[in-house]
Amino acid sequence: MGNLDLVTIIVIAANAIISYKGFKDYGFFERYKFNVGGIRRGEQIRIFSSGFLHVDMAHLFFNMFTLYFFAPVVIYHLGTLYFLIIYVASLILGNLLSLYFHKEEFHYSAVGASGAVTGVLYAAILLEPSMQLGILFIPLPIPAYVFGILYLLYSIYGMKKQIGNIGHDAHFGGAIGGYVATLILMPSLFKTDLLMVGLLAIPIIVLFVMHKMGKL
């Protein structure tokens, strides 16, 4: 997809600088992380700012490495402005879904760009569903749309079982943000890739049905 776009470099740099500040300054980290109690007291900035903080270098590297691969796909098809809209929408929706599921857990906290990055990943899959992804420990590449569906189904499972110290709901909310924003910004996908639009909607429908039935 060509050289890394300037806007991607700026986003990665912002994550690195703000995360590094958080590594060194505990007060800064605590003030801007996602925290249900803080948000419900009126500190809405946390919904946005927490997306630029990370717990450690490995967490930061994994998110930015993923963004490095998939941002160029979105920028190639939609341009830098729409890429930024998808990134921010996914970040915010990911954290809003976390807030919705944990609204009574005042001590619940989280950080990371995972929601935003998952939204960009899902947007890239929607724009290029036939691209092949090489996954660690899997010998053969798999189609991007298969990965996207399996990833979100795993996220639902993770939300239900509360697997690990991972914000599965933020990942899922980010993916929904990327999915919805991409379709709004490029509605022609309903004509050119209606089957794929429908397939990628399956995990989202499953999530809301399970929630309605009280299974989450």
JSON list of C-alpha atoms in Angstrom, two decimals:
[
{"chain": "A", "resi": 1, "resn": "MET", "atom": "CA", "xyz": [0.00, 0.00, 0.00]},
{"chain": "A", "resi": 2, "resn": "GLY", "atom": "CA", "xyz": [2.99, 2.28, -0.35]},
{"chain": "A", "resi": 3, "resn": "ASN", "atom": "CA", "xyz": [4.93, 4.17, 2.28]},
{"chain": "A", "resi": 4, "resn": "LEU", "atom": "CA", "xyz": [3.56, 4.67, 5.77]},
{"chain": "A", "resi": 5, "resn": "ASP", "atom": "CA", "xyz": [1.25, 7.69, 5.72]},
{"chain": "A", "resi": 6, "resn": "LEU", "atom": "CA", "xyz": [2.16, 10.75, 7.81]},
{"chain": "A", "resi": 7, "resn": "VAL", "atom": "CA", "xyz": [-1.11, 10.55, 9.76]},
{"chain": "A", "resi": 8, "resn": "THR", "atom": "CA", "xyz": [-0.30, 6.96, 10.83]},
{"chain": "A", "resi": 9, "resn": "ILE", "atom": "CA", "xyz": [3.14, 8.08, 12.01]},
{"chain": "A", "resi": 10, "resn": "ILE", "atom": "CA", "xyz": [1.49, 10.90, 14.01]},
{"chain": "A", "resi": 11, "resn": "VAL", "atom": "CA", "xyz": [-1.01, 8.50, 15.63]},
{"chain": "A", "resi": 12, "resn": "ILE", "atom": "CA", "xyz": [1.76, 6.02, 16.53]},
{"chain": "A", "resi": 13, "resn": "ALA", "atom": "CA", "xyz": [3.94, 8.87, 17.87]},
{"chain": "A", "resi": 14, "resn": "ALA", "atom": "CA", "xyz": [1.07, 10.24, 19.99]},
{"chain": "A", "resi": 15, "resn": "ASN", "atom": "CA", "xyz": [0.49, 6.78, 21.49]},
{"chain": "A", "resi": 16, "resn": "ALA", "atom": "CA", "xyz": [4.21, 6.35, 22.18]},
{"chain": "A", "resi": 17, "resn": "ILE", "atom": "CA", "xyz": [4.72, 9.80, 23.76]},
{"chain": "A", "resi": 18, "resn": "ILE", "atom": "CA", "xyz": [1.58, 9.72, 25.93]},
{"chain": "A", "resi": 19, "resn": "SER", "atom": "CA", "xyz": [2.17, 6.09, 26.97]},
{"chain": "A", "resi": 20, "resn": "TYR", "atom": "CA", "xyz": [5.80, 6.87, 27.89]},
{"chain": "A", "resi": 21, "resn": "LYS", "atom": "CA", "xyz": [4.59, 9.81, 30.00]},
{"chain": "A", "resi": 22, "resn": "GLY", "atom": "CA", "xyz": [2.19, 7.39, 31.72]},
{"chain": "A", "resi": 23, "resn": "PHE", "atom": "CA", "xyz": [4.99, 4.86, 32.35]},
{"chain": "A", "resi": 24, "resn": "LYS", "atom": "CA", "xyz": [6.98, 7.51, 34.20]},
{"chain": "A", "resi": 25, "resn": "ASP", "atom": "CA", "xyz": [4.20, 9.52, 35.86]},
{"chain": "A", "resi": 26, "resn": "TYR", "atom": "CA", "xyz": [1.78, 7.48, 37.99]},
{"chain": "A", "resi": 27, "resn": "GLY", "atom": "CA", "xyz": [-0.43, 10.50, 38.70]},
{"chain": "A", "resi": 28, "resn": "PHE", "atom": "CA", "xyz": [-0.79, 11.24, 34.97]},
{"chain": "A", "resi": 29, "resn": "PHE", "atom": "CA", "xyz": [-1.63, 7.58, 34.26]},
{"chain": "A", "resi": 30, "resn": "GLU", "atom": "CA", "xyz": [-4.27, 7.47, 37.02]},
{"chain": "A", "resi": 31, "resn": "ARG", "atom": "CA", "xyz": [-5.81, 10.77, 35.93]},
{"chain": "A", "resi": 32, "resn": "TYR", "atom": "CA", "xyz": [-6.34, 9.77, 32.30]},
{"chain": "A", "resi": 33, "resn": "LYS", "atom": "CA", "xyz": [-6.94, 6.00, 32.35]},
{"chain": "A", "resi": 34, "resn": "PHE", "atom": "CA", "xyz": [-10.41, 4.55, 31.72]},
{"chain": "A", "resi": 35, "resn": "ASN", "atom": "CA", "xyz": [-12.08, 4.29, 35.11]},
{"chain": "A", "resi": 36, "resn": "VAL", "atom": "CA", "xyz": [-15.83, 3.81, 35.57]},
{"chain": "A", "resi": 37, "resn": "GLY", "atom": "CA", "xyz": [-15.97, 5.75, 38.84]},
{"chain": "A", "resi": 38, "resn": "GLY", "atom": "CA", "xyz": [-14.04, 8.67, 37.38]},
{"chain": "A", "resi": 39, "resn": "ILE", "atom": "CA", "xyz": [-16.20, 8.79, 34.24]},
{"chain": "A", "resi": 40, "resn": "ARG", "atom": "CA", "xyz": [-19.41, 8.64, 36.26]},
{"chain": "A", "resi": 41, "resn": "ARG", "atom": "CA", "xyz": [-18.13, 11.56, 38.33]},
{"chain": "A", "resi": 42, "resn": "GLY", "atom": "CA", "xyz": [-18.00, 13.59, 35.12]},
{"chain": "A", "resi": 43, "resn": "GLU", "atom": "CA", "xyz": [-14.45, 12.96, 33.89]},
{"chain": "A", "resi": 44, "resn": "GLN", "atom": "CA", "xyz": [-15.50, 12.07, 30.32]},
{"chain": "A", "resi": 45, "resn": "ILE", "atom": "CA", "xyz": [-12.02, 12.88, 28.96]},
{"chain": "A", "resi": 46, "resn": "ARG", "atom": "CA", "xyz": [-11.00, 9.41, 30.21]},
{"chain": "A", "resi": 47, "resn": "ILE", "atom": "CA", "xyz": [-13.12, 7.80, 27.47]},
{"chain": "A", "resi": 48, "resn": "PHE", "atom": "CA", "xyz": [-10.76, 9.34, 24.91]},
{"chain": "A", "resi": 49, "resn": "SER", "atom": "CA", "xyz": [-7.46, 9.78, 26.76]},
{"chain": "A", "resi": 50, "resn": "SER", "atom": "CA", "xyz": [-7.27, 6.15, 27.95]},
{"chain": "A", "resi": 51, "resn": "GLY", "atom": "CA", "xyz": [-6.91, 5.09, 24.32]},
{"chain": "A", "resi": 52, "resn": "PHE", "atom": "CA", "xyz": [-3.42, 6.62, 24.23]},
{"chain": "A", "resi": 53, "resn": "LEU", "atom": "CA", "xyz": [-2.14, 5.01, 27.45]},
{"chain": "A", "resi": 54, "resn": "HIS", "atom": "CA", "xyz": [-0.66, 1.50, 27.73]},
{"chain": "A", "resi": 55, "resn": "VAL", "atom": "CA", "xyz": [0.42, -0.66, 30.66]},
{"chain": "A", "resi": 56, "resn": "ASP", "atom": "CA", "xyz": [3.89, -1.43, 29.30]},
{"chain": "A", "resi": 57, "resn": "MET", "atom": "CA", "xyz": [6.09, -1.44, 26.19]},
{"chain": "A", "resi": 58, "resn": "ALA", "atom": "CA", "xyz": [4.84, -4.86, 25.02]},
{"chain": "A", "resi": 59, "resn": "HIS", "atom": "CA", "xyz": [1.21, -3.68, 25.15]},
{"chain": "A", "resi": 60, "resn": "LEU", "atom": "CA", "xyz": [2.12, -0.50, 23.23]},
{"chain": "A", "resi": 61, "resn": "PHE", "atom": "CA", "xyz": [4.21, -2.37, 20.66]},
{"chain": "A", "resi": 62, "resn": "PHE", "atom": "CA", "xyz": [1.55, -4.99, 19.89]},
{"chain": "A", "resi": 63, "resn": "ASN", "atom": "CA", "xyz": [-1.15, -2.36, 19.31]},
{"chain": "A", "resi": 64, "resn": "MET", "atom": "CA", "xyz": [1.06, -0.10, 17.19]},
{"chain": "A", "resi": 65, "resn": "PHE", "atom": "CA", "xyz": [2.47, -3.06, 15.21]},
{"chain": "A", "resi": 66, "resn": "THR", "atom": "CA", "xyz": [-1.08, -4.11, 14.32]},
{"chain": "A", "resi": 67, "resn": "LEU", "atom": "CA", "xyz": [-1.97, -0.52, 13.38]},
{"chain": "A", "resi": 68, "resn": "TYR", "atom": "CA", "xyz": [1.18, -0.30, 11.23]},
{"chain": "A", "resi": 69, "resn": "PHE", "atom": "CA", "xyz": [-0.07, -3.21, 9.09]},
{"chain": "A", "resi": 70, "resn": "PHE", "atom": "CA", "xyz": [-3.75, -2.32, 8.72]},
{"chain": "A", "resi": 71, "resn": "ALA", "atom": "CA", "xyz": [-3.86, 1.51, 8.69]},
{"chain": "A", "resi": 72, "resn": "PRO", "atom": "CA", "xyz": [-2.39, 1.67, 5.13]},
{"chain": "A", "resi": 73, "resn": "VAL", "atom": "CA", "xyz": [-5.24, -0.53, 3.82]},
{"chain": "A", "resi": 74, "resn": "VAL", "atom": "CA", "xyz": [-7.88, 1.85, 5.21]},
{"chain": "A", "resi": 75, "resn": "ILE", "atom": "CA", "xyz": [-5.99, 4.96, 4.05]},
{"chain": "A", "resi": 76, "resn": "TYR", "atom": "CA", "xyz": [-5.53, 3.50, 0.56]},
{"chain": "A", "resi": 77, "resn": "HIS", "atom": "CA", "xyz": [-9.28, 3.00, 0.13]},
{"chain": "A", "resi": 78, "resn": "LEU", "atom": "CA", "xyz": [-10.73, 5.90, 2.14]},
{"chain": "A", "resi": 79, "resn": "GLY", "atom": "CA", "xyz": [-8.01, 8.52, 2.65]},
{"chain": "A", "resi": 80, "resn": "THR", "atom": "CA", "xyz": [-6.46, 9.97, 5.80]},
{"chain": "A", "resi": 81, "resn": "LEU", "atom": "CA", "xyz": [-9.49, 11.95, 7.07]},
{"chain": "A", "resi": 82, "resn": "TYR", "atom": "CA", "xyz": [-11.81, 8.94, 6.99]},
{"chain": "A", "resi": 83, "resn": "PHE", "atom": "CA", "xyz": [-9.09, 6.80, 8.56]},
{"chain": "A", "resi": 84, "resn": "LEU", "atom": "CA", "xyz": [-8.92, 9.23, 11.49]},
{"chain": "A", "resi": 85, "resn": "ILE", "atom": "CA", "xyz": [-12.72, 9.25, 11.80]},
{"chain": "A", "resi": 86, "resn": "ILE", "atom": "CA", "xyz": [-12.74, 5.43, 11.96]},
{"chain": "A", "resi": 87, "resn": "TYR", "atom": "CA", "xyz": [-9.86, 5.40, 14.49]},
{"chain": "A", "resi": 88, "resn": "VAL", "atom": "CA", "xyz": [-11.51, 7.90, 16.84]},
{"chain": "A", "resi": 89, "resn": "ALA", "atom": "CA", "xyz": [-15.02, 6.43, 16.45]},
{"chain": "A", "resi": 90, "resn": "SER", "atom": "CA", "xyz": [-13.69, 2.95, 17.24]},
{"chain": "A", "resi": 91, "resn": "LEU", "atom": "CA", "xyz": [-11.73, 4.19, 20.26]},
{"chain": "A", "resi": 92, "resn": "ILE", "atom": "CA", "xyz": [-14.76, 5.98, 21.72]},
{"chain": "A", "resi": 93, "resn": "LEU", "atom": "CA", "xyz": [-17.31, 3.25, 20.93]},
{"chain": "A", "resi": 94, "resn": "GLY", "atom": "CA", "xyz": [-15.00, 0.60, 22.38]},
{"chain": "A", "resi": 95, "resn": "ASN", "atom": "CA", "xyz": [-14.82, 2.48, 25.67]},
{"chain": "A", "resi": 96, "resn": "LEU", "atom": "CA", "xyz": [-18.53, 3.29, 25.66]},
{"chain": "A", "resi": 97, "resn": "LEU", "atom": "CA", "xyz": [-19.32, -0.42, 25.34]},
{"chain": "A", "resi": 98, "resn": "SER", "atom": "CA", "xyz": [-16.95, -1.10, 28.26]},
{"chain": "A", "resi": 99, "resn": "LEU", "atom": "CA", "xyz": [-18.73, 1.58, 30.26]},
{"chain": "A", "resi": 100, "resn": "TYR", "atom": "CA", "xyz": [-22.09, 0.02, 29.42]},
{"chain": "A", "resi": 101, "resn": "PHE", "atom": "CA", "xyz": [-21.07, -3.47, 30.52]},
{"chain": "A", "resi": 102, "resn": "HIS", "atom": "CA", "xyz": [-19.20, -2.31, 33.65]},
{"chain": "A", "resi": 103, "resn": "LYS", "atom": "CA", "xyz": [-21.32, 0.69, 34.67]},
{"chain": "A", "resi": 104, "resn": "GLU", "atom": "CA", "xyz": [-21.87, -0.64, 38.20]},
{"chain": "A", "resi": 105, "resn": "GLU", "atom": "CA", "xyz": [-18.20, -1.60, 38.72]},
{"chain": "A", "resi": 106, "resn": "PHE", "atom": "CA", "xyz": [-16.81, 1.72, 39.94]},
{"chain": "A", "resi": 107, "resn": "HIS", "atom": "CA", "xyz": [-13.26, 0.39, 40.29]},
{"chain": "A", "resi": 108, "resn": "TYR", "atom": "CA", "xyz": [-13.13, -1.07, 36.75]},
{"chain": "A", "resi": 109, "resn": "SER", "atom": "CA", "xyz": [-10.16, 0.42, 34.87]},
{"chain": "A", "resi": 110, "resn": "ALA", "atom": "CA", "xyz": [-8.53, -0.13, 31.48]},
{"chain": "A", "resi": 111, "resn": "VAL", "atom": "CA", "xyz": [-6.08, 1.47, 29.07]},
{"chain": "A", "resi": 112, "resn": "GLY", "atom": "CA", "xyz": [-4.89, 0.91, 25.54]},
{"chain": "A", "resi": 113, "resn": "ALA", "atom": "CA", "xyz": [-5.54, 1.62, 21.87]},
{"chain": "A", "resi": 114, "resn": "SER", "atom": "CA", "xyz": [-6.98, -1.87, 21.37]},
{"chain": "A", "resi": 115, "resn": "GLY", "atom": "CA", "xyz": [-10.52, -0.65, 20.62]},
{"chain": "A", "resi": 116, "resn": "ALA", "atom": "CA", "xyz": [-9.30, 1.87, 18.03]},
{"chain": "A", "resi": 117, "resn": "VAL", "atom": "CA", "xyz": [-6.87, -0.61, 16.46]},
{"chain": "A", "resi": 118, "resn": "THR", "atom": "CA", "xyz": [-9.51, -3.35, 16.33]},
{"chain": "A", "resi": 119, "resn": "GLY", "atom": "CA", "xyz": [-11.83, -0.89, 14.56]},
{"chain": "A", "resi": 120, "resn": "VAL", "atom": "CA", "xyz": [-9.13, -0.17, 11.96]},
{"chain": "A", "resi": 121, "resn": "LEU", "atom": "CA", "xyz": [-8.52, -3.91, 11.58]},
{"chain": "A", "resi": 122, "resn": "TYR", "atom": "CA", "xyz": [-12.25, -4.56, 11.02]},
{"chain": "A", "resi": 123, "resn": "ALA", "atom": "CA", "xyz": [-12.49, -1.66, 8.57]},
{"chain": "A", "resi": 124, "resn": "ALA", "atom": "CA", "xyz": [-9.53, -3.09, 6.61]},
{"chain": "A", "resi": 125, "resn": "ILE", "atom": "CA", "xyz": [-11.20, -6.53, 6.54]},
{"chain": "A", "resi": 126, "resn": "LEU", "atom": "CA", "xyz": [-14.43, -4.95, 5.27]},
{"chain": "A", "resi": 127, "resn": "LEU", "atom": "CA", "xyz": [-12.54, -3.06, 2.56]},
{"chain": "A", "resi": 128, "resn": "GLU", "atom": "CA", "xyz": [-10.35, -6.01, 1.54]},
{"chain": "A", "resi": 129, "resn": "PRO", "atom": "CA", "xyz": [-12.06, -9.20, 2.77]},
{"chain": "A", "resi": 130, "resn": "SER", "atom": "CA", "xyz": [-10.04, -11.42, 0.44]},
{"chain": "A", "resi": 131, "resn": "MET", "atom": "CA", "xyz": [-6.64, -10.40, 1.83]},
{"chain": "A", "resi": 132, "resn": "GLN", "atom": "CA", "xyz": [-4.78, -13.22, 3.52]},
{"chain": "A", "resi": 133, "resn": "LEU", "atom": "CA", "xyz": [-3.55, -12.95, 7.11]},
{"chain": "A", "resi": 134, "resn": "GLY", "atom": "CA", "xyz": [-0.63, -14.92, 8.48]},
{"chain": "A", "resi": 135, "resn": "ILE", "atom": "CA", "xyz": [-1.25, -15.81, 12.12]},
{"chain": "A", "resi": 136, "resn": "LEU", "atom": "CA", "xyz": [1.37, -17.06, 14.57]},
{"chain": "A", "resi": 137, "resn": "PHE", "atom": "CA", "xyz": [1.28, -20.84, 15.12]},
{"chain": "A", "resi": 138, "resn": "ILE", "atom": "CA", "xyz": [-1.08, -21.33, 12.14]},
{"chain": "A", "resi": 139, "resn": "PRO", "atom": "CA", "xyz": [0.93, -22.69, 9.17]},
{"chain": "A", "resi": 140, "resn": "LEU", "atom": "CA", "xyz": [-1.39, -21.40, 6.41]},
{"chain": "A", "resi": 141, "resn": "PRO", "atom": "CA", "xyz": [-2.70, -17.84, 5.91]},
{"chain": "A", "resi": 142, "resn": "ILE", "atom": "CA", "xyz": [-6.44, -17.42, 6.44]},
{"chain": "A", "resi": 143, "resn": "PRO", "atom": "CA", "xyz": [-8.87, -15.05, 4.66]},
{"chain": "A", "resi": 144, "resn": "ALA", "atom": "CA", "xyz": [-9.28, -11.77, 6.54]},
{"chain": "A", "resi": 145, "resn": "TYR", "atom": "CA", "xyz": [-13.06, -12.11, 6.87]},
{"chain": "A", "resi": 146, "resn": "VAL", "atom": "CA", "xyz": [-12.70, -15.53, 8.55]},
{"chain": "A", "resi": 147, "resn": "PHE", "atom": "CA", "xyz": [-10.23, -14.05, 11.02]},
{"chain": "A", "resi": 148, "resn": "GLY", "atom": "CA", "xyz": [-12.56, -11.11, 11.71]},
{"chain": "A", "resi": 149, "resn": "ILE", "atom": "CA", "xyz": [-15.56, -13.33, 12.48]},
{"chain": "A", "resi": 150, "resn": "LEU", "atom": "CA", "xyz": [-13.53, -15.75, 14.65]},
{"chain": "A", "resi": 151, "resn": "TYR", "atom": "CA", "xyz": [-11.88, -12.88, 16.52]},
{"chain": "A", "resi": 152, "resn": "LEU", "atom": "CA", "xyz": [-15.19, -11.32, 17.49]},
{"chain": "A", "resi": 153, "resn": "LEU", "atom": "CA", "xyz": [-16.73, -14.65, 18.45]},
{"chain": "A", "resi": 154, "resn": "TYR", "atom": "CA", "xyz": [-13.70, -15.22, 20.69]},
{"chain": "A", "resi": 155, "resn": "SER", "atom": "CA", "xyz": [-14.22, -11.73, 22.15]},
{"chain": "A", "resi": 156, "resn": "ILE", "atom": "CA", "xyz": [-17.83, -12.66, 23.04]},
{"chain": "A", "resi": 157, "resn": "TYR", "atom": "CA", "xyz": [-16.53, -15.83, 24.70]},
{"chain": "A", "resi": 158, "resn": "GLY", "atom": "CA", "xyz": [-13.91, -13.78, 26.54]},
{"chain": "A", "resi": 159, "resn": "MET", "atom": "CA", "xyz": [-16.55, -11.31, 27.74]},
{"chain": "A", "resi": 160, "resn": "LYS", "atom": "CA", "xyz": [-18.76, -14.14, 29.00]},
{"chain": "A", "resi": 161, "resn": "LYS", "atom": "CA", "xyz": [-15.97, -16.04, 30.75]},
{"chain": "A", "resi": 162, "resn": "GLN", "atom": "CA", "xyz": [-13.95, -12.92, 31.72]},
{"chain": "A", "resi": 163, "resn": "ILE", "atom": "CA", "xyz": [-10.79, -14.48, 30.29]},
{"chain": "A", "resi": 164, "resn": "GLY", "atom": "CA", "xyz": [-7.53, -12.86, 31.34]},
{"chain": "A", "resi": 165, "resn": "ASN", "atom": "CA", "xyz": [-6.91, -9.20, 32.08]},
{"chain": "A", "resi": 166, "resn": "ILE", "atom": "CA", "xyz": [-8.15, -8.21, 28.62]},
{"chain": "A", "resi": 167, "resn": "GLY", "atom": "CA", "xyz": [-10.84, -5.65, 27.70]},
{"chain": "A", "resi": 168, "resn": "HIS", "atom": "CA", "xyz": [-12.73, -7.95, 25.33]},
{"chain": "A", "resi": 169, "resn": "ASP", "atom": "CA", "xyz": [-15.72, -5.59, 25.36]},
{"chain": "A", "resi": 170, "resn": "ALA", "atom": "CA", "xyz": [-13.53, -2.67, 24.23]},
{"chain": "A", "resi": 171, "resn": "HIS", "atom": "CA", "xyz": [-12.20, -4.83, 21.37]},
{"chain": "A", "resi": 172, "resn": "PHE", "atom": "CA", "xyz": [-15.74, -5.69, 20.39]},
{"chain": "A", "resi": 173, "resn": "GLY", "atom": "CA", "xyz": [-17.00, -2.11, 20.65]},
{"chain": "A", "resi": 174, "resn": "GLY", "atom": "CA", "xyz": [-14.04, -0.95, 18.56]},
{"chain": "A", "resi": 175, "resn": "ALA", "atom": "CA", "xyz": [-14.83, -3.52, 15.88]},
{"chain": "A", "resi": 176, "resn": "ILE", "atom": "CA", "xyz": [-18.47, -2.35, 15.80]},
{"chain": "A", "resi": 177, "resn": "GLY", "atom": "CA", "xyz": [-17.22, 1.24, 15.47]},
{"chain": "A", "resi": 178, "resn": "GLY", "atom": "CA", "xyz": [-14.94, 0.31, 12.57]},
{"chain": "A", "resi": 179, "resn": "TYR", "atom": "CA", "xyz": [-17.70, -1.70, 10.90]},
{"chain": "A", "resi": 180, "resn": "VAL", "atom": "CA", "xyz": [-20.42, 0.96, 11.19]},
{"chain": "A", "resi": 181, "resn": "ALA", "atom": "CA", "xyz": [-18.16, 3.92, 10.37]},
{"chain": "A", "resi": 182, "resn": "THR", "atom": "CA", "xyz": [-16.77, 2.20, 7.26]},
{"chain": "A", "resi": 183, "resn": "LEU", "atom": "CA", "xyz": [-20.27, 1.42, 5.97]},
{"chain": "A", "resi": 184, "resn": "ILE", "atom": "CA", "xyz": [-21.40, 5.01, 6.60]},
{"chain": "A", "resi": 185, "resn": "LEU", "atom": "CA", "xyz": [-18.32, 6.41, 4.85]},
{"chain": "A", "resi": 186, "resn": "MET", "atom": "CA", "xyz": [-18.43, 3.89, 1.99]},
{"chain": "A", "resi": 187, "resn": "PRO", "atom": "CA", "xyz": [-22.08, 2.81, 1.52]},
{"chain": "A", "resi": 188, "resn": "SER", "atom": "CA", "xyz": [-21.24, 1.35, -1.92]},
{"chain": "A", "resi": 189, "resn": "LEU", "atom": "CA", "xyz": [-20.06, -1.75, 0.01]},
{"chain": "A", "resi": 190, "resn": "PHE", "atom": "CA", "xyz": [-23.74, -2.67, 0.41]},
{"chain": "A", "resi": 191, "resn": "LYS", "atom": "CA", "xyz": [-23.83, -3.08, -3.38]},
{"chain": "A", "resi": 192, "resn": "THR", "atom": "CA", "xyz": [-20.37, -4.48, -4.09]},
{"chain": "A", "resi": 193, "resn": "ASP", "atom": "CA", "xyz": [-19.89, -6.74, -1.03]},
{"chain": "A", "resi": 194, "resn": "LEU", "atom": "CA", "xyz": [-23.32, -7.31, 0.51]},
{"chain": "A", "resi": 195, "resn": "LEU", "atom": "CA", "xyz": [-22.53, -10.93, 1.42]},
{"chain": "A", "resi": 196, "resn": "MET", "atom": "CA", "xyz": [-19.39, -9.87, 3.28]},
{"chain": "A", "resi": 197, "resn": "VAL", "atom": "CA", "xyz": [-21.24, -7.05, 5.04]},
{"chain": "A", "resi": 198, "resn": "GLY", "atom": "CA", "xyz": [-23.77, -9.63, 6.22]},
{"chain": "A", "resi": 199, "resn": "LEU", "atom": "CA", "xyz": [-21.17, -12.21, 7.29]},
{"chain": "A", "resi": 200, "resn": "LEU", "atom": "CA", "xyz": [-19.20, -9.66, 9.33]},
{"chain": "A", "resi": 201, "resn": "ALA", "atom": "CA", "xyz": [-22.43, -8.57, 11.04]},
{"chain": "A", "resi": 202, "resn": "ILE", "atom": "CA", "xyz": [-23.05, -12.08, 12.45]},
{"chain": "A", "resi": 203, "resn": "PRO", "atom": "CA", "xyz": [-20.88, -11.73, 15.61]},
{"chain": "A", "resi": 204, "resn": "ILE", "atom": "CA", "xyz": [-22.38, -8.30, 16.30]},
{"chain": "A", "resi": 205, "resn": "ILE", "atom": "CA", "xyz": [-25.92, -9.75, 16.10]},
{"chain": "A", "resi": 206, "resn": "VAL", "atom": "CA", "xyz": [-24.87, -12.70, 18.30]},
{"chain": "A", "resi": 207, "resn": "LEU", "atom": "CA", "xyz": [-23.54, -10.28, 20.95]},
{"chain": "A", "resi": 208, "resn": "PHE", "atom": "CA", "xyz": [-26.76, -8.29, 21.17]},
{"chain": "A", "resi": 209, "resn": "VAL", "atom": "CA", "xyz": [-28.98, -11.41, 21.16]},
{"chain": "A", "resi": 210, "resn": "MET", "atom": "CA", "xyz": [-26.91, -12.92, 24.00]},
{"chain": "A", "resi": 211, "resn": "HIS", "atom": "CA", "xyz": [-27.07, -9.66, 25.94]},
{"chain": "A", "resi": 212, "resn": "LYS", "atom": "CA", "xyz": [-30.84, -9.44, 25.43]},
{"chain": "A", "resi": 213, "resn": "MET", "atom": "CA", "xyz": [-31.20, -13.01, 26.71]},
{"chain": "A", "resi": 214, "resn": "GLY", "atom": "CA", "xyz": [-29.09, -12.19, 29.75]},
{"chain": "A", "resi": 215, "resn": "LYS", "atom": "CA", "xyz": [-26.25, -14.49, 28.69]},
{"chain": "A", "resi": 216, "resn": "LEU", "atom": "CA", "xyz": [-23.53, -11.84, 29.17]}
]
